[in-house]
Amino acid sequence: LIRTAIVGASGYSGAELLRFLSQRADVAVEKVIASSSAGKKVAELYPAMSRDVEAEYEEFEPESLDGLDVVFVALPSGEGMKAVPQLVHHVDHVIDLGGDFRLKSSALYEEFYGHKHTAAGLLCEAVYGLPELSTPAICAARLVANPGCYATSALLALLPALSHGVVEPHGIVINSLSGVSGAGRSSAVELSFAEVNENVRAYKVGNHQHIPEIQSTLEQSAGEKVSLSFVPHLIPITRGIYTTIHCNLRMKTTASDVLQLYTSYYASAPFVRIKKDIPQIRNVVNTNYCDIGLVIQERTQQLIIMSVIDNLIKGAAGQAIQNMNIMLGLPEESGLKR
Amino acid sequence: LIRTAIVGASGYSGAELLRFLSQRADVAVEKVIASSSAGKKVAELYPAMSRDVEAEYEEFEPESLDGLDVVFVALPSGEGMKAVPQLVHHVDHVIDLGGDFRLKSSALYEEFYGHKHTAAGLLCEAVYGLPELSTPAICAARLVANPGCYATSALLALLPALSHGVVEPHGIVINSLSGVSGAGRSSAVELSFAEVNENVRAYKVGNHQHIPEIQSTLEQSAGEKVSLSFVPHLIPITRGIYTTIHCNLRMKTTASDVLQLYTSYYASAPFVRIKKDIPQIRNVVNTNYCDIGLVIQERTQQLIIMSVIDNLIKGAAGQAIQNMNIMLGLPEESGLKR
Amino acid sequence: LIRTAIVGASGYSGAELLRFLSQRADVAVEKVIASSSAGKKVAELYPAMSRDVEAEYEEFEPESLDGLDVVFVALPSGEGMKAVPQLVHHVDHVIDLGGDFRLKSSALYEEFYGHKHTAAGLLCEAVYGLPELSTPAICAARLVANPGCYATSALLALLPALSHGVVEPHGIVINSLSGVSGAGRSSAVELSFAEVNENVRAYKVGNHQHIPEIQSTLEQSAGEKVSLSFVPHLIPITRGIYTTIHCNLRMKTTASDVLQLYTSYYASAPFVRIKKDIPQIRNVVNTNYCDIGLVIQERTQQLIIMSVIDNLIKGAAGQAIQNMNIMLGLPEESGLKR
Amino acid sequence: LIRTAIVGASGYSGAELLRFLSQRADVAVEKVIASSSAGKKVAELYPAMSRDVEAEYEEFEPESLDGLDVVFVALPSGEGMKAVPQLVHHVDHVIDLGGDFRLKSSALYEEFYGHKHTAAGLLCEAVYGLPELSTPAICAARLVANPGCYATSALLALLPALSHGVVEPHGIVINSLSGVSGAGRSSAVELSFAEVNENVRAYKVGNHQHIPEIQSTLEQSAGEKVSLSFVPHLIPITRGIYTTIHCNLRMKTTASDVLQLYTSYYASAPFVRIKKDIPQIRNVVNTNYCDIGLVIQERTQQLIIMSVIDNLIKGAAGQAIQNMNIMLGLPEESGLKR
């Protein structure tokens, strides 16, 4: 039995982790931690889980997690870097779903996150947990930084083309649309139904904190400098991310060559589906899949890539479990396909 | 030129009042009052009005409103009863969109609103401003209490049948569905998009504060005791109320008789449309109309009435302007039909 | 291995059946039948299932189903009664998700469905498959008529109170709100997004075809005549039914007594949850649960019952699988809880 | 009194034209033409207009329109080119809301629209009716081709920067999100609520028919070749377009310089608002405004432009009325601001 805990279990990602993990016969969630809701039953905040999940939220006491196999940290950025250092020496594996351990440079972190990094000593060790890119490193990791939701959709879309030199590393334009659950369980007026419904707005134009993790991961993979623009938009859906990417072809190529490249790049990836037509969010909602569609636009010599994920699953909790599976040597799909 | 002010102008009803009034050539909105946003431009909170509305929110200083023709009070219940007494002696007409002056009995008020009434002396004078019911009283009023949104939809649906003895005054069942703007501009988690979208929930079952104003207005009109049940539901739309009512027929009647009764009852009401088929919210959104549909159900000897309004217009700001028009002797439709 | 087939697999209920069944190790879906899409892959119509479901739609040829353990029929009413008679003698168990075998009286069928019943000979044998009501009969059945979605939500809400004489059998008022998937995979203009979004409309007021199955099931259970009114409404959500019921108390009772009655009535029902507060659709979407909330309204001596289900799961495919489990002697939850 | 008619009045754009025009005291809509609905009252299809619009749909008989001041043609592309030649000699002004007269080259038309142009002789005369670009030509025109909705949002966003040489004419990337009403009043399954809700999909990637009108208008304005990519997406809202554009700066510039350029470019445009922050669809819905936001992204030396319109108003009916106002020498805002 795999003994786990979730720190920060009252947010949407934490709840989704709990929902997935509690359905597994081979996993026990021994602690469900959320200081703000300590003493409440999970089913009070998430009545959907009543009868299925009996657990109660508890305070964070690192020593109480001693000896667990895996601890998931689903805290806001800035909070994760306080909790993780208290955990890494006491539990076998830590998977952080926040942004605090995704970058190697604390300077870059501070630029995009707007506050100092107080656990920079762990940045080097942390493994960026995009399973389709770096399974072996995840296998060996003690601390995995689960990728951002936008980053997941952009990276899975770009890695094959960029790592194979099919597209230019400069001038990449990434537009993403996200459902509101991506903003977390929030009481901000601007996330109220009356403000979000029948509306769209871009936000953090040019300075979203997922930019550096996209860029540095691409650069590592491409072996050269990458420059890109990323504009996220909030749209009136609950779950899902739609990412549309324009990049310039570096070489003459055909639709079928690109399709072939992507298909073979992801041949052993159980959760990436290369589509022959345009992907749609509805096909991946409530799954750990990422669907990718590809269009060669002759007129502008560009490759247009569209990718879709469920932001709370492949973009957060599902990917974290996929990482856990890899870290523990289990089949990658365990508990992620019904 | 009609000189007006809006007290509590930063909420949805206040903003809607401002939007309607600022389009009229015969009306000037001289003060736009919202203490919480004092100093900000209206267009900062409501960018939709930029270029069209230049006004700035100001603090509430009753004396600054001295001599105005009409002051609209769009404050939450409990706040209105503080502001209104400071206004009635200084301005010609006060229209309160909140719930503080809709009931004649302060005891009933305290039962349903949960706090003491501190301006009970004005309850007697205040005229319940449902124009289709009591135009003459509104004409003569200094203080009008604008009906609640649910109450408007229920009363317009029930008044003809009940006042003509077509249905029993007992056993009336009112189910209403409301868009989220009815809850006001709010930062409550339970009104966030992620919680409201793809969801429905009933609330305040059996104790909603609109119950007493529906009941007492019906009793006055029917001339006998009325008993009713009212269950409001929150549904994922921004604007609109759908009310479905069951009541028991007191006499044999036919669909065409009932249709005829309603049509003639509202023959001179510019904003009530009696439909031959089932009403739909979309037909009244952004208008001051109330659409009403009628079905005689032989099997149970019941009259089923459906009515729809835009909660922010016929259910709030539009009706308030209709009341103003009546109070000032203007055509009832002024500024309410494009 | 349980050998099954789905006839009418291209609609939403059929697709949902396929999604659930294809995840079970103990079930094989051997035929996926949809004449209108014969020759196409399931994943063409439902790309969400690509990679997970390889099946192809086939023509309906009853003999090809010979010897199967269970055949699900998910055809529109009027079509089911053509297919079912061709199946009952060749397969062990037939579960019809349509309305054709839910009533005992062909006259009643013809009144509400508007066409003749051409397989009235099977009406007597067919078992109305509401598992919480009649597990033993389902156990022994060869042909199960899966209840309607509205009927499921109304019956589960009313059965305990009515069968125990807590409420009057007359004057029951049922209001239901349904998501659009309840209307099936449709190209009607009035189900287009632009018409449904930000809208509500009642429909089939007083003559919906689920009325007779609700009424007759209640009468059997109450042992007396029942009269009720039922008004369904279409609201802009994809999945889910919210049912709010008013009924008159027959005896003095308390909230806690009623809560106790319902809790004990459903003590062994794995998919009914009696709530202490108001139920919400979001808590049951994507599950086979029915959540029920109860309010005693002293003022009118009424019991107000609210129930919620996912119309495609507890209201269709999930309940059909629950019935299959019972018919085959499997645990009722098999394949229905992740 | 301005005597008008609408040909193709049963679609959303036609209905919106009718709604706007019927509110004007200076305009009479003498014929409301829609062959598919001939004989029906407008209020049957659009109950929202009942009481306000009494008109009845009629068959298209060009001679019956003889002598009118303005005829609006709101037919699908391919139909407009049949009707317009029958009108131009008989009425003073024709405004075509479809795509048939927006391009100067019939070859280009055939490439993007997929069928032959049968009235190519009128292409030269037709004036592309983007009022902010070409008021004088519109003034003098007999036939105005109303711009496409996407084209309107993209052109208003790009014209200032491109015509002033601030950005490169190559490598422009345009991503647009559209509400579903843009697809017209449709019964396609893929536009049904159950398919569109909680979903996003790109479509016509790289070959949308608005590409050539955007490109050729920009080229005329820039005085040089332009190359661009355009990807439209369907999102679950009823009305509105959100367009996000990336283009490469040609010269060093600052945010305030660009803001200044746009503000002065549109100084006399009553319906374009240059915003200091990020535009949102909700601020323009139900108005004829186009809101534009501008971000200079130093890191990539790009200008990111966001523009929003209501696709049925500034993107169709509102702009057509704006064009009518200009053609007739009326104030541009007549009937377009409440």
Tab-separated table of N, CA and C in Angstrom, chain C residues 143-229:
chain	number	residue	atom	x	y	z
C	143	LEU	N	-36.649	-8.660	-19.057
C	143	LEU	CA	-36.736	-7.344	-19.712
C	143	LEU	C	-36.947	-6.259	-18.654
C	144	VAL	N	-35.992	-5.356	-18.578
C	144	VAL	CA	-36.113	-4.234	-17.637
C	144	VAL	C	-36.343	-2.946	-18.413
C	145	ALA	N	-37.328	-2.175	-17.967
C	145	ALA	CA	-37.556	-0.843	-18.532
C	145	ALA	C	-36.881	0.153	-17.596
C	146	ASN	N	-35.796	0.737	-18.088
C	146	ASN	CA	-35.044	1.704	-17.275
C	146	ASN	C	-35.885	2.972	-17.120
C	147	PRO	N	-36.063	3.481	-15.898
C	147	PRO	CA	-36.936	4.645	-15.684
C	147	PRO	C	-36.464	5.884	-16.439
C	148	GLY	N	-37.376	6.790	-16.691
C	148	GLY	CA	-37.040	8.084	-17.269
C	148	GLY	C	-36.216	8.908	-16.297
C	149	CYS	N	-35.490	9.862	-16.834
C	149	CYS	CA	-34.587	10.655	-15.989
C	149	CYS	C	-35.388	11.477	-14.983
C	150	TYR	N	-36.417	12.189	-15.450
C	150	TYR	CA	-37.237	12.979	-14.519
C	150	TYR	C	-37.907	12.064	-13.504
C	151	ALA	N	-38.398	10.905	-14.004
C	151	ALA	CA	-39.105	9.977	-13.125
C	151	ALA	C	-38.186	9.489	-12.013
C	152	THR	N	-36.941	9.194	-12.362
C	152	THR	CA	-35.987	8.744	-11.351
C	152	THR	C	-35.836	9.778	-10.243
C	153	SER	N	-35.653	11.029	-10.641
C	153	SER	CA	-35.429	12.060	-9.619
C	153	SER	C	-36.683	12.297	-8.785
C	154	ALA	N	-37.843	12.222	-9.406
C	154	ALA	CA	-39.085	12.467	-8.667
C	154	ALA	C	-39.431	11.283	-7.770
C	155	LEU	N	-39.254	10.084	-8.290
C	155	LEU	CA	-39.641	8.902	-7.508
C	155	LEU	C	-38.743	8.711	-6.291
C	156	LEU	N	-37.447	8.842	-6.481
C	156	LEU	CA	-36.559	8.672	-5.333
C	156	LEU	C	-36.873	9.710	-4.262
C	157	ALA	N	-37.304	10.885	-4.691
C	157	ALA	CA	-37.644	11.939	-3.732
C	157	ALA	C	-38.947	11.658	-2.998
C	158	LEU	N	-39.901	11.049	-3.687
C	158	LEU	CA	-41.239	10.919	-3.115
C	158	LEU	C	-41.523	9.577	-2.448
C	159	LEU	N	-40.883	8.533	-2.878
C	159	LEU	CA	-41.263	7.191	-2.415
C	159	LEU	C	-41.278	7.034	-0.896
C	160	PRO	N	-40.249	7.449	-0.186
C	160	PRO	CA	-40.291	7.216	1.265
C	160	PRO	C	-41.486	7.906	1.929
C	161	ALA	N	-41.697	9.172	1.598
C	161	ALA	CA	-42.780	9.912	2.253
C	161	ALA	C	-44.147	9.359	1.872
C	162	LEU	N	-44.310	9.006	0.626
C	162	LEU	CA	-45.614	8.581	0.165
C	162	LEU	C	-45.936	7.160	0.621
C	163	SER	N	-44.946	6.304	0.558
C	163	SER	CA	-45.214	4.914	0.940
C	163	SER	C	-45.417	4.794	2.449
C	164	HIS	N	-44.946	5.771	3.214
C	164	HIS	CA	-45.151	5.737	4.664
C	164	HIS	C	-46.282	6.648	5.119
C	165	GLY	N	-47.021	7.152	4.162
C	165	GLY	CA	-48.187	7.942	4.534
C	165	GLY	C	-47.874	9.253	5.218
C	166	VAL	N	-46.676	9.746	5.021
C	166	VAL	CA	-46.308	11.012	5.657
C	166	VAL	C	-46.948	12.188	4.929
C	167	VAL	N	-47.167	12.035	3.630
C	167	VAL	CA	-47.746	13.132	2.854
C	167	VAL	C	-49.012	12.683	2.135
C	168	GLU	N	-49.813	13.661	1.813
C	168	GLU	CA	-51.049	13.404	1.075
C	168	GLU	C	-50.726	12.942	-0.344
C	169	PRO	N	-51.509	12.023	-0.869
C	169	PRO	CA	-51.260	11.576	-2.246
C	169	PRO	C	-51.833	12.549	-3.280
C	170	HIS	N	-52.493	13.596	-2.818
C	170	HIS	CA	-53.061	14.553	-3.764
C	170	HIS	C	-52.352	15.894	-3.649
C	171	GLY	N	-52.357	16.631	-4.731
C	171	GLY	CA	-51.807	17.979	-4.685
C	171	GLY	C	-50.296	18.039	-4.701
C	172	ILE	N	-49.676	16.994	-5.199
C	172	ILE	CA	-48.212	16.992	-5.297
C	172	ILE	C	-47.782	17.835	-6.500
C	173	VAL	N	-46.849	18.744	-6.276
C	173	VAL	CA	-46.367	19.611	-7.353
C	173	VAL	C	-44.884	19.360	-7.560
C	174	ILE	N	-44.546	18.937	-8.762
C	174	ILE	CA	-43.163	18.599	-9.104
C	174	ILE	C	-42.655	19.563	-10.165
C	175	ASN	N	-41.625	20.304	-9.836
C	175	ASN	CA	-40.957	21.175	-10.805
C	175	ASN	C	-39.575	20.634	-11.060
C	176	SER	N	-39.220	20.440	-12.310
C	176	SER	CA	-37.890	19.925	-12.608
C	176	SER	C	-37.164	20.828	-13.592
C	177	LEU	N	-35.848	20.874	-13.423
C	177	LEU	CA	-34.970	21.619	-14.320
C	177	LEU	C	-34.005	20.622	-14.916
C	178	SER	N	-33.855	20.665	-16.224
C	178	SER	CA	-32.968	19.680	-16.836
C	178	SER	C	-31.928	20.319	-17.719
C	179	GLY	N	-30.743	19.735	-17.710
C	179	GLY	CA	-29.710	20.080	-18.667
C	179	GLY	C	-30.096	19.614	-20.055
C	180	VAL	N	-29.411	20.150	-21.042
C	180	VAL	CA	-29.810	19.980	-22.435
C	180	VAL	C	-29.500	18.596	-22.982
C	181	SER	N	-28.549	17.906	-22.387
C	181	SER	CA	-28.231	16.570	-22.898
C	181	SER	C	-29.432	15.647	-22.768
C	182	GLY	N	-30.355	15.993	-21.891
C	182	GLY	CA	-31.580	15.207	-21.755
C	182	GLY	C	-32.394	15.134	-23.036
C	183	ALA	N	-32.218	16.132	-23.890
C	183	ALA	CA	-32.958	16.127	-25.150
C	183	ALA	C	-32.267	15.301	-26.217
C	184	GLY	N	-31.116	14.727	-25.870
C	184	GLY	CA	-30.406	13.891	-26.833
C	184	GLY	C	-29.523	14.705	-27.762
C	185	ARG	N	-28.799	13.976	-28.609
C	185	ARG	CA	-27.878	14.583	-29.574
C	185	ARG	C	-28.729	15.110	-30.721
C	186	SER	N	-28.949	16.418	-30.731
C	186	SER	CA	-30.010	16.946	-31.570
C	186	SER	C	-29.546	18.132	-32.387
C	187	SER	N	-30.211	18.274	-33.533
C	187	SER	CA	-29.880	19.418	-34.371
C	187	SER	C	-31.044	20.401	-34.429
C	188	ALA	N	-31.923	20.369	-33.456
C	188	ALA	CA	-33.039	21.314	-33.465
C	188	ALA	C	-32.532	22.727	-33.181
C	189	VAL	N	-33.050	23.699	-33.939
C	189	VAL	CA	-32.638	25.093	-33.708
C	189	VAL	C	-32.852	25.486	-32.249
C	190	GLU	N	-33.958	25.036	-31.671
C	190	GLU	CA	-34.236	25.489	-30.307
C	190	GLU	C	-33.311	24.855	-29.276
C	191	LEU	N	-32.476	23.924	-29.685
C	191	LEU	CA	-31.459	23.395	-28.783
C	191	LEU	C	-30.069	23.913	-29.123
C	192	SER	N	-29.996	24.851	-30.074
C	192	SER	CA	-28.701	25.424	-30.413
C	192	SER	C	-28.214	26.300	-29.263
C	193	PHE	N	-26.912	26.437	-29.160
C	193	PHE	CA	-26.341	27.206	-28.056
C	193	PHE	C	-26.925	28.605	-27.974
C	194	ALA	N	-27.029	29.263	-29.143
C	194	ALA	CA	-27.483	30.653	-29.130
C	194	ALA	C	-28.915	30.792	-28.616
C	195	GLU	N	-29.710	29.735	-28.686
C	195	GLU	CA	-31.103	29.803	-28.209
C	195	GLU	C	-31.230	29.358	-26.744
C	196	VAL	N	-30.372	28.463	-26.312
C	196	VAL	CA	-30.500	27.883	-24.970
C	196	VAL	C	-29.741	28.695	-23.922
C	197	ASN	N	-28.578	29.197	-24.338
C	197	ASN	CA	-27.727	29.944	-23.410
C	197	ASN	C	-28.458	31.181	-22.877
C	198	GLU	N	-28.265	31.498	-21.609
C	198	GLU	CA	-28.902	32.655	-20.983
C	198	GLU	C	-30.418	32.619	-21.159
C	199	ASN	N	-30.971	31.431	-21.136
C	199	ASN	CA	-32.408	31.273	-21.323
C	199	ASN	C	-32.940	30.191	-20.389
C	200	VAL	N	-34.211	30.205	-20.143
C	200	VAL	CA	-34.935	29.118	-19.477
C	200	VAL	C	-36.291	29.037	-20.162
C	201	ARG	N	-36.787	27.821	-20.339
C	201	ARG	CA	-38.178	27.690	-20.771
C	201	ARG	C	-38.773	26.387	-20.234
C	202	ALA	N	-40.000	26.479	-19.791
C	202	ALA	CA	-40.754	25.279	-19.468
C	202	ALA	C	-41.196	24.646	-20.784
C	203	TYR	N	-41.523	23.363	-20.749
C	203	TYR	CA	-42.017	22.719	-21.972
C	203	TYR	C	-42.902	21.536	-21.581
C	204	LYS	N	-43.692	21.079	-22.514
C	204	LYS	CA	-44.620	19.964	-22.265
C	204	LYS	C	-45.320	20.123	-20.921
C	205	VAL	N	-45.761	21.337	-20.633
C	205	VAL	CA	-46.402	21.619	-19.352
C	205	VAL	C	-47.682	20.795	-19.229
C	206	GLY	N	-47.706	19.922	-18.262
C	206	GLY	CA	-48.911	19.142	-18.011
C	206	GLY	C	-49.064	17.891	-18.838
C	207	ASN	N	-48.179	17.677	-19.802
C	207	ASN	CA	-48.371	16.468	-20.617
C	207	ASN	C	-47.068	15.744	-20.947
C	208	HIS	N	-46.070	15.900	-20.096
C	208	HIS	CA	-44.806	15.204	-20.355
C	208	HIS	C	-44.988	13.698	-20.172
C	209	GLN	N	-44.309	12.938	-21.005
C	209	GLN	CA	-44.515	11.477	-21.024
C	209	GLN	C	-43.996	10.765	-19.772
C	210	HIS	N	-43.257	11.453	-18.917
C	210	HIS	CA	-42.838	10.799	-17.675
C	210	HIS	C	-43.920	10.848	-16.599
C	211	ILE	N	-44.961	11.645	-16.816
C	211	ILE	CA	-46.019	11.747	-15.805
C	211	ILE	C	-46.632	10.382	-15.467
C	212	PRO	N	-47.072	9.593	-16.460
C	212	PRO	CA	-47.737	8.334	-16.074
C	212	PRO	C	-46.819	7.353	-15.341
C	213	GLU	N	-45.534	7.314	-15.677
C	213	GLU	CA	-44.689	6.362	-14.943
C	213	GLU	C	-44.441	6.837	-13.513
C	214	ILE	N	-44.382	8.148	-13.316
C	214	ILE	CA	-44.255	8.644	-11.939
C	214	ILE	C	-45.522	8.300	-11.159
C	215	GLN	N	-46.654	8.633	-11.769
C	215	GLN	CA	-47.911	8.447	-11.063
C	215	GLN	C	-48.198	6.981	-10.748
C	216	SER	N	-48.011	6.123	-11.726
C	216	SER	CA	-48.389	4.727	-11.473
C	216	SER	C	-47.424	4.071	-10.492
C	217	THR	N	-46.161	4.434	-10.562
C	217	THR	CA	-45.213	3.865	-9.597
C	217	THR	C	-45.539	4.344	-8.184
C	218	LEU	N	-45.892	5.608	-8.059
C	218	LEU	CA	-46.260	6.121	-6.743
C	218	LEU	C	-47.535	5.455	-6.234
C	219	GLU	N	-48.489	5.246	-7.111
C	219	GLU	CA	-49.756	4.643	-6.685
C	219	GLU	C	-49.555	3.223	-6.174
C	220	GLN	N	-48.723	2.494	-6.884
C	220	GLN	CA	-48.410	1.131	-6.441
C	220	GLN	C	-47.803	1.157	-5.057
C	221	SER	N	-46.924	2.115	-4.861
C	221	SER	CA	-46.181	2.174	-3.615
C	221	SER	C	-47.052	2.708	-2.473
C	222	ALA	N	-47.924	3.644	-2.791
C	222	ALA	CA	-48.764	4.243	-1.758
C	222	ALA	C	-50.013	3.401	-1.504
C	223	GLY	N	-50.364	2.594	-2.475
C	223	GLY	CA	-51.569	1.792	-2.324
C	223	GLY	C	-52.839	2.613	-2.426
C	224	GLU	N	-52.737	3.767	-3.046
C	224	GLU	CA	-53.934	4.590	-3.253
C	224	GLU	C	-53.725	5.477	-4.476
C	225	LYS	N	-54.770	6.142	-4.888
C	225	LYS	CA	-54.704	7.058	-6.022
C	225	LYS	C	-53.764	8.221	-5.690
C	226	VAL	N	-53.027	8.638	-6.664
C	226	VAL	CA	-52.116	9.770	-6.500
C	226	VAL	C	-52.448	10.791	-7.568
C	227	SER	N	-52.444	12.076	-7.215
C	227	SER	CA	-52.546	13.072	-8.278
C	227	SER	C	-51.410	14.059	-8.132
C	228	LEU	N	-50.833	14.399	-9.255
C	228	LEU	CA	-49.632	15.235	-9.219
C	228	LEU	C	-49.581	16.100	-10.469
C	229	SER	N	-48.811	17.147	-10.353
C	229	SER	CA	-48.530	18.007	-11.499
C	229	SER	C	-47.025	17.993	-11.723
